[in-house]
Amino acid sequence: MVGAGIGGLTLAVALRKVGVDAEIYERASELRAAGSGLSVMTNALTALDSLGIDLGLDKRGQAVTSFTMKTARGRLIKEEPLVKVADEIGVPCVCLSRTDLQHALLDALGDTPITLGATATGVETDDSGAVVHFADGTSARGDVVVGADGFNSVVRRQFTGPDEPAEDSGYISWLGIVPFTHRRLPPGAVAHYWGKGSGFGLIDIGHGRFYWWGTKNMPEQRSHNWPGGKDEVLRAYSGWAEEVREVIQATPEEDIIGVPSRDRAFLESWGEGPVTLLGDAAHPMLTCIGQGAAMAMEDAVVLARTLRGATDLSGALRTYEDLRRERTRMMVVASREVSDRWHMESRIGRLRRNTALRLARHADLMAVQRAALVFPDPDAA
């Protein structure tokens, strides 16, 4: 497979579990995760458990115990029932750093070979499988090739062409991880704060650390070329809740990452013949609902189970794609809708948004969370 991100590593672990040999080719010269955090949602952990995979993430991170939505100044809007639905299912949502998740996956890989510094340039197929070509002139052949090479996937370009546009969402995301505690943030807290064209999140990732993200509407030209600077981030959240200002202040400037927010048009066809896509290479999505990593992990489990014992490998890949298409489409659409809702600048629009959330029926919110957090196990259908 091409790519050793979360999706690629999870697929390698899942394939090992079902007795399928795999090789990973990664363009980076070393495996080093970005300094940010993420959530491995209940649905992803349930998917892994269906193959008997336990990464021990509860020891590496922190299970979510509360999920609150607040105004910029910290006034409660609503407590989301994510924890209640996770308790109902019997599997938590766990938040941790990307580095900790990467280490957990690498520990589970065993002797699966990983070739670093292998920059893929293209894929060719023939009657016996597929060949991946690399920038150094080498190549690798496999019965199946999986593009798990992220947002700028080389394998995806085989199907979309080199000029497929990215869709900018109109804001920047600032990210950081720092040792932090606050009286308003109990263990396992996830708190989202929403202001005028901007938002902020505080997430307990365990071991005395918090992961935070901040978003602010910004022209594409600037968000894609943000020069850095802690002072700008502090100014963006002047007057916000004290815990928001304090966590930014506590974060060293060099540990604050700024990335543009973007996705792509949903891709209906993920592959041809012995080639398919997985994770962000197949269905990049905005981060607003925290399901990006979970979707890649679900993909990996479903693909491994579909390939297990398969004799028609190309047919198995099309089956995998059919099983995953509508589930991932739902998440991509939901992430865009939430993004638009939380980044509006109109005062009236924001008032209506907050009021609608305050008045939302508990049963309706539970239904929304169930739709996301229940893994649609193909074998149970």
CSV table of C-alpha atoms in Angstrom, one decimal:
chain,number,residue,atom,x,y,z
A,1,MET,CA,0.0,0.0,0.0
A,2,VAL,CA,1.0,3.6,-0.5
A,3,GLY,CA,1.0,5.7,2.6
A,4,ALA,CA,1.9,5.1,6.3
A,5,GLY,CA,-0.6,7.5,7.8
A,6,ILE,CA,-3.4,6.4,10.2
A,7,GLY,CA,-5.4,4.7,7.4
A,8,GLY,CA,-2.4,2.9,5.9
A,9,LEU,CA,-1.1,1.6,9.2
A,10,THR,CA,-4.5,0.5,10.4
A,11,LEU,CA,-5.0,-1.4,7.1
A,12,ALA,CA,-1.7,-3.1,7.6
A,13,VAL,CA,-2.6,-4.1,11.1
A,14,ALA,CA,-6.0,-5.4,9.9
A,15,LEU,CA,-4.6,-7.3,7.0
A,16,ARG,CA,-2.1,-9.0,9.3
A,17,LYS,CA,-5.0,-10.0,11.5
A,18,VAL,CA,-6.8,-11.7,8.6
A,19,GLY,CA,-3.6,-13.4,7.3
A,20,VAL,CA,-3.0,-11.2,4.3
A,21,ASP,CA,0.6,-10.1,3.6
A,22,ALA,CA,1.2,-6.4,3.1
A,23,GLU,CA,4.0,-4.0,2.3
A,24,ILE,CA,3.9,-0.2,3.1
A,25,TYR,CA,5.6,2.4,1.0
A,26,GLU,CA,5.8,5.9,2.6
A,27,ARG,CA,7.3,9.1,1.0
A,28,ALA,CA,8.5,10.6,4.3
A,29,SER,CA,12.0,9.7,5.3
A,30,GLU,CA,10.9,9.1,8.9
A,31,LEU,CA,7.6,8.4,10.6
A,32,ARG,CA,6.8,11.4,12.6
A,33,ALA,CA,3.2,12.5,13.3
A,34,ALA,CA,2.2,16.1,13.3
A,35,GLY,CA,2.0,17.8,16.7
A,36,SER,CA,-1.8,17.6,16.9
A,37,GLY,CA,-4.5,15.4,18.5
A,38,LEU,CA,-7.5,13.5,17.3
A,39,SER,CA,-10.4,11.5,18.4
A,40,VAL,CA,-10.8,7.8,17.8
A,41,MET,CA,-14.5,7.5,18.0
A,42,THR,CA,-16.7,4.7,19.3
A,43,ASN,CA,-17.4,3.5,15.8
A,44,ALA,CA,-13.7,3.1,15.0
A,45,LEU,CA,-13.0,1.2,18.1
A,46,THR,CA,-16.0,-1.1,17.5
A,47,ALA,CA,-14.7,-1.7,14.0
A,48,LEU,CA,-11.3,-2.7,15.2
A,49,ASP,CA,-12.8,-5.0,17.9
A,50,SER,CA,-14.7,-6.8,15.1
A,51,LEU,CA,-11.3,-8.2,14.1
A,52,GLY,CA,-10.0,-8.7,17.6
A,53,ILE,CA,-7.7,-5.6,17.5
A,54,ASP,CA,-7.1,-3.8,20.8
A,55,LEU,CA,-4.6,-1.0,20.5
A,56,GLY,CA,-4.8,-0.1,24.1
A,57,LEU,CA,-5.7,3.5,23.3
A,58,ASP,CA,-7.5,4.0,26.7
A,59,LYS,CA,-4.0,3.8,28.3
A,60,ARG,CA,-2.4,6.1,25.7
A,61,GLY,CA,-5.1,8.8,25.7
A,62,GLN,CA,-8.3,9.7,27.5
A,63,ALA,CA,-11.8,8.5,27.2
A,64,VAL,CA,-14.3,11.3,26.7
A,65,THR,CA,-16.5,11.9,29.8
A,66,SER,CA,-18.3,15.1,28.7
A,67,PHE,CA,-18.9,17.1,25.5
A,68,THR,CA,-20.1,20.6,25.9
A,69,MET,CA,-21.0,23.4,23.4
A,70,LYS,CA,-20.4,26.9,24.7
A,71,THR,CA,-20.4,30.5,23.6
A,72,ALA,CA,-17.1,32.3,23.1
A,73,ARG,CA,-17.2,33.7,26.7
A,74,GLY,CA,-17.8,30.2,28.1
A,75,ARG,CA,-21.6,30.2,28.6
A,76,LEU,CA,-23.1,26.7,28.2
A,77,ILE,CA,-25.2,26.2,25.0
A,78,LYS,CA,-25.8,22.5,25.2
A,79,GLU,CA,-24.3,19.3,26.4
A,80,GLU,CA,-24.1,16.8,23.5
A,81,PRO,CA,-25.1,13.2,24.4
A,82,LEU,CA,-22.0,11.7,22.8
A,83,VAL,CA,-21.0,10.0,26.0
A,84,LYS,CA,-24.5,8.7,26.6
A,85,VAL,CA,-24.5,7.0,23.2
A,86,ALA,CA,-21.0,5.6,23.7
A,87,ASP,CA,-22.1,4.2,27.0
A,88,GLU,CA,-25.2,2.7,25.3
A,89,ILE,CA,-23.0,1.0,22.8
A,90,GLY,CA,-20.5,0.0,25.5
A,91,VAL,CA,-17.4,1.4,23.8
A,92,PRO,CA,-15.9,4.9,24.6
A,93,CYS,CA,-14.6,7.6,22.4
A,94,VAL,CA,-10.9,8.1,23.1
A,95,CYS,CA,-8.9,11.3,22.4
A,96,LEU,CA,-5.1,11.2,22.1
A,97,SER,CA,-2.2,12.7,20.2
A,98,ARG,CA,-1.4,11.6,16.7
A,99,THR,CA,2.0,10.5,17.9
A,100,ASP,CA,0.5,8.2,20.5
A,101,LEU,CA,-1.9,6.7,18.0
A,102,GLN,CA,0.9,6.2,15.5
A,103,HIS,CA,3.0,4.4,18.2
A,104,ALA,CA,0.1,2.1,19.0
A,105,LEU,CA,-0.3,1.1,15.4
A,106,LEU,CA,3.4,0.6,14.8
A,107,ASP,CA,3.5,-1.6,17.9
A,108,ALA,CA,0.7,-3.7,16.4
A,109,LEU,CA,2.3,-4.0,13.0
A,110,GLY,CA,4.8,-6.7,14.0
A,111,ASP,CA,7.2,-7.5,11.1
A,112,THR,CA,5.1,-5.8,8.3
A,113,PRO,CA,7.7,-4.1,6.1
A,114,ILE,CA,7.7,-0.3,5.8
A,115,THR,CA,9.9,1.3,3.1
A,116,LEU,CA,10.5,5.0,3.9
A,117,GLY,CA,11.6,7.7,1.5
A,118,ALA,CA,9.5,6.0,-1.3
A,119,THR,CA,7.8,8.8,-3.2
A,120,ALA,CA,5.2,7.3,-5.5
A,121,THR,CA,4.8,8.8,-9.0
A,122,GLY,CA,2.2,6.6,-10.5
A,123,VAL,CA,0.5,3.2,-10.7
A,124,GLU,CA,0.2,0.8,-13.7
A,125,THR,CA,-2.0,-2.3,-13.8
A,126,ASP,CA,-1.8,-5.5,-15.8
A,127,ASP,CA,-3.3,-9.0,-15.7
A,128,SER,CA,-1.3,-10.0,-12.7
A,129,GLY,CA,-1.9,-7.0,-10.5
A,130,ALA,CA,-0.4,-3.5,-10.2
A,131,VAL,CA,3.0,-1.8,-10.1
A,132,VAL,CA,3.7,1.3,-8.1
A,133,HIS,CA,6.6,3.5,-9.5
A,134,PHE,CA,8.7,5.7,-7.3
A,135,ALA,CA,10.7,8.9,-7.9
A,136,ASP,CA,14.0,7.1,-7.4
A,137,GLY,CA,13.4,4.8,-10.3
A,138,THR,CA,12.4,1.8,-8.3
A,139,SER,CA,9.0,0.0,-8.4
A,140,ALA,CA,7.0,-2.4,-6.3
A,141,ARG,CA,4.5,-5.0,-7.5
A,142,GLY,CA,1.4,-6.3,-5.7
A,143,ASP,CA,-1.7,-8.3,-6.3
A,144,VAL,CA,-3.6,-5.2,-5.0
A,145,VAL,CA,-2.5,-1.6,-4.5
A,146,VAL,CA,-4.2,0.6,-1.9
A,147,GLY,CA,-3.8,4.4,-2.1
A,148,ALA,CA,-3.7,5.5,1.6
A,149,ASP,CA,-1.6,8.5,0.7
A,150,GLY,CA,-3.7,11.2,2.1
A,151,PHE,CA,-5.2,14.5,0.8
A,152,ASN,CA,-2.7,14.9,-2.0
A,153,SER,CA,-2.9,11.2,-3.1
A,154,VAL,CA,-0.8,10.2,-6.1
A,155,VAL,CA,-2.9,7.1,-6.5
A,156,ARG,CA,-6.2,9.2,-6.5
A,157,ARG,CA,-4.8,11.3,-9.4
A,158,GLN,CA,-4.8,8.1,-11.5
A,159,PHE,CA,-8.6,8.4,-11.6
A,160,THR,CA,-9.2,12.2,-11.2
A,161,GLY,CA,-6.3,13.6,-13.2
A,162,PRO,CA,-3.6,16.0,-11.9
A,163,ASP,CA,-5.8,19.1,-11.9
A,164,GLU,CA,-8.5,18.1,-9.4
A,165,PRO,CA,-9.2,21.2,-7.3
A,166,ALA,CA,-9.2,21.3,-3.6
A,167,GLU,CA,-12.1,23.2,-2.0
A,168,ASP,CA,-11.1,25.8,0.5
A,169,SER,CA,-13.5,26.2,3.5
A,170,GLY,CA,-12.6,29.8,4.2
A,171,TYR,CA,-10.8,29.6,7.5
A,172,ILE,CA,-7.5,28.6,9.1
A,173,SER,CA,-7.1,26.0,11.8
A,174,TRP,CA,-4.6,26.6,14.6
A,175,LEU,CA,-3.5,23.4,16.5
A,176,GLY,CA,-1.5,22.8,19.6
A,177,ILE,CA,-0.8,20.3,22.4
A,178,VAL,CA,0.4,21.4,25.9
A,179,PRO,CA,0.4,20.3,29.5
A,180,PHE,CA,-2.6,22.0,30.9
A,181,THR,CA,-5.3,21.9,33.7
A,182,HIS,CA,-8.2,24.2,34.5
A,183,ARG,CA,-10.9,24.2,37.1
A,184,ARG,CA,-13.6,24.4,34.3
A,185,LEU,CA,-12.2,21.4,32.5
A,186,PRO,CA,-12.8,18.1,34.4
A,187,PRO,CA,-10.9,14.9,33.3
A,188,GLY,CA,-12.1,13.7,29.9
A,189,ALA,CA,-13.6,17.0,29.0
A,190,VAL,CA,-14.3,18.0,25.4
A,191,ALA,CA,-15.4,21.6,25.1
A,192,HIS,CA,-16.3,23.6,21.9
A,193,TYR,CA,-16.6,27.4,21.9
A,194,TRP,CA,-18.3,29.3,19.1
A,195,GLY,CA,-17.9,33.0,18.2
A,196,LYS,CA,-18.2,35.2,15.2
A,197,GLY,CA,-16.7,33.4,12.2
A,198,SER,CA,-14.4,31.5,14.6
A,199,GLY,CA,-14.4,28.5,17.0
A,200,PHE,CA,-12.2,26.8,19.6
A,201,GLY,CA,-11.9,23.4,21.0
A,202,LEU,CA,-10.3,22.0,24.2
A,203,ILE,CA,-9.8,18.3,24.4
A,204,ASP,CA,-8.3,16.3,27.3
A,205,ILE,CA,-5.9,13.7,25.7
A,206,GLY,CA,-4.7,12.3,29.0
A,207,HIS,CA,-1.5,12.3,31.0
A,208,GLY,CA,-2.0,16.0,31.9
A,209,ARG,CA,-2.2,17.2,28.4
A,210,PHE,CA,-4.8,19.1,26.4
A,211,TYR,CA,-5.1,19.3,22.6
A,212,TRP,CA,-6.6,22.5,21.3
A,213,TRP,CA,-7.7,23.8,18.0
A,214,GLY,CA,-8.9,27.2,16.9
A,215,THR,CA,-10.5,28.3,13.7
A,216,LYS,CA,-10.9,31.7,12.2
A,217,ASN,CA,-12.4,32.9,8.9
A,218,MET,CA,-9.5,34.0,6.7
A,219,PRO,CA,-9.0,34.5,2.9
A,220,GLU,CA,-7.5,31.5,1.1
A,221,GLN,CA,-4.4,33.3,0.1
A,222,ARG,CA,-3.5,34.1,3.7
A,223,SER,CA,-4.6,30.8,5.3
A,224,HIS,CA,-2.5,28.8,2.9
A,225,ASN,CA,0.5,31.0,3.6
A,226,TRP,CA,0.1,31.8,7.3
A,227,PRO,CA,3.4,33.2,8.5
A,228,GLY,CA,3.0,32.0,12.1
A,229,GLY,CA,2.9,34.0,15.3
A,230,LYS,CA,1.4,33.4,18.7
A,231,ASP,CA,0.3,37.0,19.1
A,232,GLU,CA,-2.2,36.8,16.2
A,233,VAL,CA,-3.8,33.7,17.8
A,234,LEU,CA,-4.0,35.4,21.1
A,235,ARG,CA,-5.6,38.5,19.5
A,236,ALA,CA,-8.1,36.3,17.7
A,237,TYR,CA,-9.4,35.0,21.1
A,238,SER,CA,-9.2,38.2,23.1
A,239,GLY,CA,-12.3,38.3,25.4
A,240,TRP,CA,-13.0,34.6,25.1
A,241,ALA,CA,-13.3,32.3,28.1
A,242,GLU,CA,-10.3,32.3,30.3
A,243,GLU,CA,-9.4,28.7,29.7
A,244,VAL,CA,-9.2,29.4,26.0
A,245,ARG,CA,-6.9,32.3,26.5
A,246,GLU,CA,-4.8,30.5,29.1
A,247,VAL,CA,-4.2,27.4,27.0
A,248,ILE,CA,-3.0,29.5,24.1
A,249,GLN,CA,-0.7,31.4,26.4
A,250,ALA,CA,0.7,28.2,27.9
A,251,THR,CA,1.6,26.8,24.4
A,252,PRO,CA,5.1,27.6,23.1
A,253,GLU,CA,4.9,29.6,19.8
A,254,GLU,CA,6.9,26.9,18.0
A,255,ASP,CA,4.3,24.3,18.9
A,256,ILE,CA,1.4,26.1,17.3
A,257,ILE,CA,0.6,24.8,13.9
A,258,GLY,CA,-1.5,26.7,11.3
A,259,VAL,CA,-3.2,24.7,8.5
A,260,PRO,CA,-5.8,25.8,5.9
A,261,SER,CA,-9.2,24.0,6.1
A,262,ARG,CA,-10.1,22.2,2.9
A,263,ASP,CA,-11.6,19.1,1.4
A,264,ARG,CA,-12.5,17.9,-2.1
A,265,ALA,CA,-15.6,17.0,-4.1
A,266,PHE,CA,-16.9,13.6,-3.1
A,267,LEU,CA,-15.4,10.9,-5.4
A,268,GLU,CA,-17.9,8.4,-6.6
A,269,SER,CA,-15.4,5.9,-8.0
A,270,TRP,CA,-12.4,5.0,-5.8
A,271,GLY,CA,-10.6,2.6,-8.1
A,272,GLU,CA,-10.3,0.3,-11.1
A,273,GLY,CA,-9.1,-3.3,-11.3
A,274,PRO,CA,-6.6,-4.1,-8.5
A,275,VAL,CA,-6.4,-0.5,-7.2
A,276,THR,CA,-8.5,1.3,-4.6
A,277,LEU,CA,-8.3,4.2,-2.2
A,278,LEU,CA,-8.7,4.5,1.6
A,279,GLY,CA,-9.1,7.3,4.1
A,280,ASP,CA,-8.4,10.9,3.1
A,281,ALA,CA,-7.2,9.7,-0.3
A,282,ALA,CA,-10.8,8.5,-1.0
A,283,HIS,CA,-12.9,10.9,1.0
A,284,PRO,CA,-11.1,13.9,2.5
A,285,MET,CA,-13.4,15.7,5.0
A,286,LEU,CA,-13.3,18.7,7.2
A,287,THR,CA,-12.5,18.1,10.9
A,288,CYS,CA,-15.6,19.6,12.4
A,289,ILE,CA,-17.2,16.3,13.5
A,290,GLY,CA,-14.0,14.5,14.5
A,291,GLN,CA,-14.6,11.5,12.3
A,292,GLY,CA,-11.7,11.7,9.8
A,293,ALA,CA,-9.5,9.2,11.6
A,294,ALA,CA,-12.5,7.0,12.4
A,295,MET,CA,-13.6,6.8,8.8
A,296,ALA,CA,-10.1,5.7,7.7
A,297,MET,CA,-10.0,3.0,10.4
A,298,GLU,CA,-13.5,1.8,9.4
A,299,ASP,CA,-12.3,1.6,5.8
A,300,ALA,CA,-9.3,-0.4,6.8
A,301,VAL,CA,-11.3,-3.0,8.7
A,302,VAL,CA,-13.9,-3.4,6.0
A,303,LEU,CA,-11.3,-3.7,3.3
A,304,ALA,CA,-9.3,-6.3,5.2
A,305,ARG,CA,-12.5,-8.3,5.9
A,306,THR,CA,-13.5,-8.1,2.2
A,307,LEU,CA,-10.1,-9.3,1.1
A,308,ARG,CA,-9.9,-12.2,3.5
A,309,GLY,CA,-10.1,-15.4,1.5
A,310,ALA,CA,-11.1,-13.5,-1.7
A,311,THR,CA,-10.2,-15.1,-5.0
A,312,ASP,CA,-11.5,-12.3,-7.2
A,313,LEU,CA,-9.4,-9.5,-5.8
A,314,SER,CA,-10.7,-6.7,-8.1
A,315,GLY,CA,-14.3,-7.8,-7.3
A,316,ALA,CA,-13.5,-7.7,-3.6
A,317,LEU,CA,-12.2,-4.1,-3.9
A,318,ARG,CA,-15.4,-3.0,-5.7
A,319,THR,CA,-17.4,-4.7,-2.9
A,320,TYR,CA,-15.4,-2.7,-0.3
A,321,GLU,CA,-16.1,0.5,-2.1
A,322,ASP,CA,-19.8,-0.2,-2.3
A,323,LEU,CA,-19.9,-1.0,1.4
A,324,ARG,CA,-18.2,2.3,2.3
A,325,ARG,CA,-19.5,4.9,-0.2
A,326,GLU,CA,-22.7,6.0,1.5
A,327,ARG,CA,-21.3,5.9,5.0
A,328,THR,CA,-18.4,8.1,4.1
A,329,ARG,CA,-20.5,10.4,2.0
A,330,MET,CA,-22.8,11.0,5.0
A,331,MET,CA,-19.8,12.0,7.1
A,332,VAL,CA,-18.3,14.3,4.4
A,333,VAL,CA,-21.7,16.1,4.0
A,334,ALA,CA,-22.2,16.4,7.8
A,335,SER,CA,-18.7,17.8,8.3
A,336,ARG,CA,-19.4,20.5,5.7
A,337,GLU,CA,-22.8,21.4,7.2
A,338,VAL,CA,-21.3,21.7,10.7
A,339,SER,CA,-18.4,23.8,9.3
A,340,ASP,CA,-20.8,26.2,7.6
A,341,ARG,CA,-23.0,26.4,10.7
A,342,TRP,CA,-20.2,27.1,13.2
A,343,HIS,CA,-18.3,29.7,11.1
A,344,MET,CA,-21.1,32.1,10.2
A,345,GLU,CA,-20.5,35.7,11.0
A,346,SER,CA,-24.0,37.1,11.0
A,347,ARG,CA,-25.2,38.0,14.5
A,348,ILE,CA,-28.7,37.0,13.7
A,349,GLY,CA,-27.5,33.7,12.2
A,350,ARG,CA,-25.4,32.9,15.2
A,351,LEU,CA,-28.3,33.7,17.6
A,352,ARG,CA,-30.6,31.4,15.7
A,353,ARG,CA,-27.9,28.7,15.6
A,354,ASN,CA,-27.4,28.8,19.4
A,355,THR,CA,-31.1,29.0,20.1
A,356,ALA,CA,-31.8,26.0,17.9
A,357,LEU,CA,-29.2,24.0,19.6
A,358,ARG,CA,-30.4,25.0,23.1
A,359,LEU,CA,-34.0,23.9,22.2
A,360,ALA,CA,-33.0,20.8,20.3
A,361,ARG,CA,-34.8,17.7,21.6
A,362,HIS,CA,-32.6,15.2,23.4
A,363,ALA,CA,-34.0,12.3,21.4
A,364,ASP,CA,-33.0,14.1,18.1
A,365,LEU,CA,-29.5,14.7,19.3
A,366,MET,CA,-29.2,11.1,20.5
A,367,ALA,CA,-30.3,9.9,17.0
A,368,VAL,CA,-27.6,12.1,15.3
A,369,GLN,CA,-24.9,10.7,17.6
A,370,ARG,CA,-26.1,7.1,17.1
A,371,ALA,CA,-25.9,7.5,13.3
A,372,ALA,CA,-22.2,8.5,13.6
A,373,LEU,CA,-21.1,6.2,16.5
A,374,VAL,CA,-22.6,2.9,15.5
A,375,PHE,CA,-20.3,1.0,13.2
A,376,PRO,CA,-22.3,-0.4,10.3
A,377,ASP,CA,-20.9,-3.9,10.4
A,378,PRO,CA,-21.4,-5.5,7.0
A,379,ASP,CA,-21.4,-9.0,8.5
A,380,ALA,CA,-24.3,-8.0,10.8
A,381,ALA,CA,-26.5,-6.6,8.1
